[in-house]
């Protein structure tokens, strides 16, 4: 079948067969189907959508475009967690060691930040010495030894996704639920996990701005995972304000350490524990949410989760002393509080603007080749509902460059709104799929 | 503005500005905008359409992607005629000399056949020696000397169209009214004509199968031409059965000669004269259809049209003796009549199947690089409504290869249907835009 016939079939709103999808993706990966045919198909998919079966076939074809991680030597249930990305989202860093010490293996292949969204790898690289580029055998070895490992995507893992993602970025074909689904799931399922817990973010600081689109994506992800025989749960969680009180790579490592030592911000802990409970249930190591919650609490109280994190970092070559004394992490030259202009209750703390301030400060990227400054960011971010006195900081800006600081200050000035009347804390977990 | 922003804008159904369209086409022509962005935009245009202003801007940008023919040295009104393509459509060959000898200059740049549709250039090349590749100055010289010239597209004429057409062909983006409009009009208007008469074909043997889609295309073409300051008329004409009684290159030259000598088939003459009348009115050389009709009839009766055709062919290097005695044109080895299986009235003579038979015999192309056999084709095609006796030929197949003949015979066997009751001749001119 000629590639253009497959494009035409989708263009006319017909359902592609698994064979047609496999053939197209195989040709695209091998380079026999050129980019201009792939981009035309992607645009037709944007307009016509895909059925769950088509999306599963696309995911499968992209997953099989490269190597599959063979986790069969690991006896424990192998699970992973994926977030669609937000501001201040360091959940993976707390979650992986926490779940690992409850008997679930977490072989996590994670990504870098792009746009306002931070990336787990960039945060880990704020720890001096931490290697995110372990080979797959080293990665599996770390999982075997401490129960979890977090590395970056290799060239050989779902190469079709790498190629298609770069193409979608420049052809206006990013916001398509089936294409997003296949991109996320092809990478995650190539890890060789038995199940996946998803955190689909929704709100100002998320890719999905509305509950409807977040729900659509969550359902698509769960459906495809289940169709491929994986155990799946998804939570839709709010991302109107940042998660926790810090955004920026080293600043989020500090907050991660606090969380693993039992001093984490309420919202960060709520989401982390909710996701971790679902995972323990999926993995069958707990029989109820209550039991799972108790198990997790014990790992934090006993210090086991913290020790597991230190062990993982050590096995990745990271400097554990910089975690035990976080003043040894990269630190920005300038710390400048942003004072509340009035006394009242925080009514808004716009995640998107804080994300943009982080980019301006140098903590994030606007294109994949940008370098990242691990030290800069925003800390002590006031949460919605908090009472603040005039002059008291709504946030603290960490900068290495006065001009960038000045730009970021303008964004932060628009970030917060205060109300004279008390403001309720917004719900965090919006739905479970 | 990044190319992907323009793609996204169209994807979201917004109207592109003339500057955005110009920038995109200029980048695509120069190669700075890659094919994969052009194909994504083409697919977005397929789904979202374009306003008349956008279509005109696209036409203009494509027209200006290469050289424009400077016809200013020709004093007469300069006009052209374009057909969207059908089976047995040799109208241009009769039309150009006929109109030329009424005082309208016809600088015609024509195309080759592709798929079931024949091409004027292939037909002309059935005349031994006829050169379709004149340089633009030679072309203008022929127009100045005999009033008309028919050549093929040069590399420098609307190169954006050449590039985009090849891309659309392999990316499922052919059937889009704005893209078809810009493709046709950019080439035609680069010829430097003052006006254009369009023959939009509709039916089994045409690209547009229904009156609705043919009307939509005709309106789009006329609107864009007028927006660009050209005088425009379009006729929508039926293409359920072939035009005239012959399909195949040399066979159609024979029929062209007959037509110019006053012995043309009724349907061929009806369309040719209808289009020619409109052109004389557009050009202002006649004031009424009646006057135009009388002028045209005179040119045929007096032999002037025929002499003009011979002169044009001679100026193109063609062997005029082969027109005066058409037995000297390429002739197939085998002539095989296809007998009517029953006595009755022809109820169907499927143009598409006859077009396919021509391809099978070698008269047409399935891809642009295929060679064409000028001698083969189908002649003496019975017209709908004609009475035929059992055993009398419904058509004559001209073949150079027994295996191809055998394939073509199967198609011709499905082409005709006969009825015991009289069948009306279908209307030929369906609408005027």
PDB file of N, CA and C in Angstrom, chain A residues 3-4 7-8 10-12 35-37 39-41 43-44 46-48 167-175, chain B residues 3-4 7-8 10-12 35-37 39-41 43-44 46-48 167-175:
ATOM      1  N   UNK A   3       2.193   4.920   0.723  1.00  0.00           N
ATOM      2  CA  UNK A   3       1.971   5.785   1.897  1.00  0.00           C
ATOM      3  C   UNK A   3       0.849   6.805   1.678  1.00  0.00           C
ATOM      4  N   UNK A   4       0.752   7.358   0.463  1.00  0.00           N
ATOM      5  CA  UNK A   4      -0.287   8.373   0.244  1.00  0.00           C
ATOM      6  C   UNK A   4      -1.694   7.782   0.328  1.00  0.00           C
ATOM      7  N   UNK A   7      -2.474   7.938   3.961  1.00  0.00           N
ATOM      8  CA  UNK A   7      -2.793   9.337   4.312  1.00  0.00           C
ATOM      9  C   UNK A   7      -4.216   9.669   3.857  1.00  0.00           C
ATOM     10  N   UNK A   8      -4.540   9.295   2.626  1.00  0.00           N
ATOM     11  CA  UNK A   8      -5.867   9.603   2.073  1.00  0.00           C
ATOM     12  C   UNK A   8      -6.966   8.908   2.867  1.00  0.00           C
ATOM     13  N   UNK A  10      -6.952   8.094   6.047  1.00  0.00           N
ATOM     14  CA  UNK A  10      -7.157   8.827   7.306  1.00  0.00           C
ATOM     15  C   UNK A  10      -7.816  10.174   7.031  1.00  0.00           C
ATOM     16  N   UNK A  11      -7.377  10.826   5.967  1.00  0.00           N
ATOM     17  CA  UNK A  11      -7.963  12.122   5.596  1.00  0.00           C
ATOM     18  C   UNK A  11      -9.477  12.002   5.397  1.00  0.00           C
ATOM     19  N   UNK A  12      -9.905  10.884   4.834  1.00  0.00           N
ATOM     20  CA  UNK A  12     -11.335  10.672   4.609  1.00  0.00           C
ATOM     21  C   UNK A  12     -12.047  10.172   5.860  1.00  0.00           C
ATOM     22  N   UNK A  35       9.633  12.643   5.662  1.00  0.00           N
ATOM     23  CA  UNK A  35       8.983  13.521   6.643  1.00  0.00           C
ATOM     24  C   UNK A  35       7.711  14.168   6.096  1.00  0.00           C
ATOM     25  N   UNK A  36       7.717  14.513   4.782  1.00  0.00           N
ATOM     26  CA  UNK A  36       6.552  15.240   4.261  1.00  0.00           C
ATOM     27  C   UNK A  36       5.307  14.367   4.217  1.00  0.00           C
ATOM     28  N   UNK A  37       5.495  13.048   4.137  1.00  0.00           N
ATOM     29  CA  UNK A  37       4.313  12.185   4.210  1.00  0.00           C
ATOM     30  C   UNK A  37       3.877  12.002   5.668  1.00  0.00           C
ATOM     31  N   UNK A  39       4.256  14.173   8.094  1.00  0.00           N
ATOM     32  CA  UNK A  39       3.620  15.389   8.610  1.00  0.00           C
ATOM     33  C   UNK A  39       2.204  15.542   8.052  1.00  0.00           C
ATOM     34  N   UNK A  40       2.003  15.113   6.802  1.00  0.00           N
ATOM     35  CA  UNK A  40       0.651  15.166   6.228  1.00  0.00           C
ATOM     36  C   UNK A  40      -0.273  14.197   6.975  1.00  0.00           C
ATOM     37  N   UNK A  41       0.247  13.008   7.299  1.00  0.00           N
ATOM     38  CA  UNK A  41      -0.565  12.053   8.064  1.00  0.00           C
ATOM     39  C   UNK A  41      -0.865  12.608   9.460  1.00  0.00           C
ATOM     40  N   UNK A  43      -1.142  15.666  10.366  1.00  0.00           N
ATOM     41  CA  UNK A  43      -2.175  16.704  10.280  1.00  0.00           C
ATOM     42  C   UNK A  43      -3.547  16.078  10.039  1.00  0.00           C
ATOM     43  N   UNK A  44      -3.599  15.032   9.227  1.00  0.00           N
ATOM     44  CA  UNK A  44      -4.875  14.340   9.010  1.00  0.00           C
ATOM     45  C   UNK A  44      -5.356  13.712  10.323  1.00  0.00           C
ATOM     46  N   UNK A  46      -4.635  14.891  13.296  1.00  0.00           N
ATOM     47  CA  UNK A  46      -5.117  16.028  14.099  1.00  0.00           C
ATOM     48  C   UNK A  46      -6.595  16.278  13.822  1.00  0.00           C
ATOM     49  N   UNK A  47      -6.986  16.274  12.549  1.00  0.00           N
ATOM     50  CA  UNK A  47      -8.372  16.611  12.192  1.00  0.00           C
ATOM     51  C   UNK A  47      -9.332  15.435  12.371  1.00  0.00           C
ATOM     52  N   UNK A  48      -8.891  14.218  12.078  1.00  0.00           N
ATOM     53  CA  UNK A  48      -9.809  13.081  12.076  1.00  0.00           C
ATOM     54  C   UNK A  48      -9.753  12.252  13.355  1.00  0.00           C
ATOM     55  N   UNK A 167       9.330  16.462  14.469  1.00  0.00           N
ATOM     56  CA  UNK A 167       8.580  16.865  13.273  1.00  0.00           C
ATOM     57  C   UNK A 167       7.272  17.571  13.650  1.00  0.00           C
ATOM     58  N   UNK A 168       6.577  17.013  14.645  1.00  0.00           N
ATOM     59  CA  UNK A 168       5.311  17.634  15.071  1.00  0.00           C
ATOM     60  C   UNK A 168       5.540  19.045  15.565  1.00  0.00           C
ATOM     61  N   UNK A 169       6.661  19.233  16.246  1.00  0.00           N
ATOM     62  CA  UNK A 169       6.986  20.537  16.824  1.00  0.00           C
ATOM     63  C   UNK A 169       7.049  21.634  15.764  1.00  0.00           C
ATOM     64  N   UNK A 170       7.433  21.299  14.540  1.00  0.00           N
ATOM     65  CA  UNK A 170       7.590  22.321  13.493  1.00  0.00           C
ATOM     66  C   UNK A 170       6.521  22.229  12.403  1.00  0.00           C
ATOM     67  N   UNK A 171       5.506  21.383  12.615  1.00  0.00           N
ATOM     68  CA  UNK A 171       4.473  21.262  11.584  1.00  0.00           C
ATOM     69  C   UNK A 171       3.074  21.493  12.146  1.00  0.00           C
ATOM     70  N   UNK A 172       2.999  22.078  13.328  1.00  0.00           N
ATOM     71  CA  UNK A 172       1.680  22.418  13.873  1.00  0.00           C
ATOM     72  C   UNK A 172       0.837  21.205  14.210  1.00  0.00           C
ATOM     73  N   UNK A 173       1.476  20.092  14.566  1.00  0.00           N
ATOM     74  CA  UNK A 173       0.701  18.882  14.840  1.00  0.00           C
ATOM     75  C   UNK A 173       0.936  18.362  16.265  1.00  0.00           C
ATOM     76  N   UNK A 174       1.286  19.271  17.183  1.00  0.00           N
ATOM     77  CA  UNK A 174       1.490  18.852  18.571  1.00  0.00           C
ATOM     78  C   UNK A 174       0.171  18.518  19.285  1.00  0.00           C
ATOM     79  N   UNK A 175      -0.832  19.417  19.266  1.00  0.00           N
ATOM     80  CA  UNK A 175      -1.990  19.195  20.149  1.00  0.00           C
ATOM     81  C   UNK A 175      -3.010  18.196  19.601  1.00  0.00           C
TER      82      UNK A 175
ATOM     83  N   UNK B   3       7.304  29.332  10.182  1.00  0.00           N
ATOM     84  CA  UNK B   3       6.370  28.597   9.316  1.00  0.00           C
ATOM     85  C   UNK B   3       5.321  27.813  10.118  1.00  0.00           C
ATOM     86  N   UNK B   4       5.744  27.229  11.259  1.00  0.00           N
ATOM     87  CA  UNK B   4       4.769  26.437  12.016  1.00  0.00           C
ATOM     88  C   UNK B   4       3.643  27.300  12.590  1.00  0.00           C
ATOM     89  N   UNK B   7       1.178  27.471   9.827  1.00  0.00           N
ATOM     90  CA  UNK B   7       0.454  26.189   9.749  1.00  0.00           C
ATOM     91  C   UNK B   7      -0.597  26.123  10.860  1.00  0.00           C
ATOM     92  N   UNK B   8      -0.192  26.479  12.076  1.00  0.00           N
ATOM     93  CA  UNK B   8      -1.112  26.415  13.220  1.00  0.00           C
ATOM     94  C   UNK B   8      -2.306  27.356  13.033  1.00  0.00           C
ATOM     95  N   UNK B  10      -3.690  28.315  10.226  1.00  0.00           N
ATOM     96  CA  UNK B  10      -4.627  27.696   9.268  1.00  0.00           C
ATOM     97  C   UNK B  10      -5.311  26.477   9.898  1.00  0.00           C
ATOM     98  N   UNK B  11      -4.540  25.707  10.651  1.00  0.00           N
ATOM     99  CA  UNK B  11      -5.104  24.534  11.329  1.00  0.00           C
ATOM    100  C   UNK B  11      -6.272  24.938  12.233  1.00  0.00           C
ATOM    101  N   UNK B  12      -6.145  26.101  12.878  1.00  0.00           N
ATOM    102  CA  UNK B  12      -7.201  26.578  13.760  1.00  0.00           C
ATOM    103  C   UNK B  12      -8.328  27.285  13.004  1.00  0.00           C
ATOM    104  N   UNK B  35       9.673  20.563   2.643  1.00  0.00           N
ATOM    105  CA  UNK B  35       8.477  19.891   2.155  1.00  0.00           C
ATOM    106  C   UNK B  35       7.544  19.485   3.288  1.00  0.00           C
ATOM    107  N   UNK B  36       8.125  19.075   4.452  1.00  0.00           N
ATOM    108  CA  UNK B  36       7.242  18.565   5.507  1.00  0.00           C
ATOM    109  C   UNK B  36       6.379  19.658   6.120  1.00  0.00           C
ATOM    110  N   UNK B  37       6.834  20.913   6.024  1.00  0.00           N
ATOM    111  CA  UNK B  37       5.965  21.997   6.501  1.00  0.00           C
ATOM    112  C   UNK B  37       4.921  22.342   5.438  1.00  0.00           C
ATOM    113  N   UNK B  39       3.623  20.247   3.259  1.00  0.00           N
ATOM    114  CA  UNK B  39       2.587  19.209   3.186  1.00  0.00           C
ATOM    115  C   UNK B  39       1.631  19.312   4.372  1.00  0.00           C
ATOM    116  N   UNK B  40       2.154  19.719   5.542  1.00  0.00           N
ATOM    117  CA  UNK B  40       1.271  19.900   6.704  1.00  0.00           C
ATOM    118  C   UNK B  40       0.320  21.069   6.453  1.00  0.00           C
ATOM    119  N   UNK B  41       0.835  22.143   5.859  1.00  0.00           N
ATOM    120  CA  UNK B  41      -0.040  23.278   5.539  1.00  0.00           C
ATOM    121  C   UNK B  41      -1.084  22.872   4.493  1.00  0.00           C
ATOM    122  N   UNK B  43      -2.364  19.969   4.008  1.00  0.00           N
ATOM    123  CA  UNK B  43      -3.400  19.152   4.646  1.00  0.00           C
ATOM    124  C   UNK B  43      -4.328  20.038   5.491  1.00  0.00           C
ATOM    125  N   UNK B  44      -3.779  21.019   6.184  1.00  0.00           N
ATOM    126  CA  UNK B  44      -4.615  21.942   6.966  1.00  0.00           C
ATOM    127  C   UNK B  44      -5.542  22.719   6.020  1.00  0.00           C
ATOM    128  N   UNK B  46      -6.615  21.574   3.119  1.00  0.00           N
ATOM    129  CA  UNK B  46      -7.639  20.595   2.725  1.00  0.00           C
ATOM    130  C   UNK B  46      -8.805  20.635   3.708  1.00  0.00           C
ATOM    131  N   UNK B  47      -8.509  20.643   5.014  1.00  0.00           N
ATOM    132  CA  UNK B  47      -9.576  20.571   6.015  1.00  0.00           C
ATOM    133  C   UNK B  47     -10.244  21.921   6.268  1.00  0.00           C
ATOM    134  N   UNK B  48      -9.486  23.010   6.254  1.00  0.00           N
ATOM    135  CA  UNK B  48     -10.043  24.311   6.641  1.00  0.00           C
ATOM    136  C   UNK B  48     -10.455  25.174   5.468  1.00  0.00           C
ATOM    137  N   UNK B 167       4.362  17.345  -4.639  1.00  0.00           N
ATOM    138  CA  UNK B 167       4.224  17.048  -3.212  1.00  0.00           C
ATOM    139  C   UNK B 167       2.795  16.628  -2.868  1.00  0.00           C
ATOM    140  N   UNK B 168       1.816  17.361  -3.416  1.00  0.00           N
ATOM    141  CA  UNK B 168       0.411  17.036  -3.135  1.00  0.00           C
ATOM    142  C   UNK B 168       0.083  15.623  -3.609  1.00  0.00           C
ATOM    143  N   UNK B 169       0.668  15.251  -4.740  1.00  0.00           N
ATOM    144  CA  UNK B 169       0.401  13.950  -5.338  1.00  0.00           C
ATOM    145  C   UNK B 169       0.755  12.797  -4.393  1.00  0.00           C
ATOM    146  N   UNK B 170       1.741  12.987  -3.539  1.00  0.00           N
ATOM    147  CA  UNK B 170       2.190  11.900  -2.654  1.00  0.00           C
ATOM    148  C   UNK B 170       1.834  12.143  -1.183  1.00  0.00           C
ATOM    149  N   UNK B 171       1.043  13.176  -0.901  1.00  0.00           N
ATOM    150  CA  UNK B 171       0.692  13.453   0.497  1.00  0.00           C
ATOM    151  C   UNK B 171      -0.819  13.552   0.706  1.00  0.00           C
ATOM    152  N   UNK B 172      -1.579  13.026  -0.255  1.00  0.00           N
ATOM    153  CA  UNK B 172      -3.033  12.997  -0.065  1.00  0.00           C
ATOM    154  C   UNK B 172      -3.663  14.377   0.009  1.00  0.00           C
ATOM    155  N   UNK B 173      -3.084  15.350  -0.698  1.00  0.00           N
ATOM    156  CA  UNK B 173      -3.629  16.708  -0.621  1.00  0.00           C
ATOM    157  C   UNK B 173      -4.017  17.247  -1.995  1.00  0.00           C
ATOM    158  N   UNK B 174      -4.360  16.325  -2.915  1.00  0.00           N
ATOM    159  CA  UNK B 174      -4.785  16.766  -4.248  1.00  0.00           C
ATOM    160  C   UNK B 174      -6.188  17.388  -4.223  1.00  0.00           C
ATOM    161  N   UNK B 175      -7.211  16.704  -3.684  1.00  0.00           N
ATOM    162  CA  UNK B 175      -8.574  17.197  -3.893  1.00  0.00           C
ATOM    163  C   UNK B 175      -8.968  18.357  -2.977  1.00  0.00           C
TER     164      UNK B 175
END
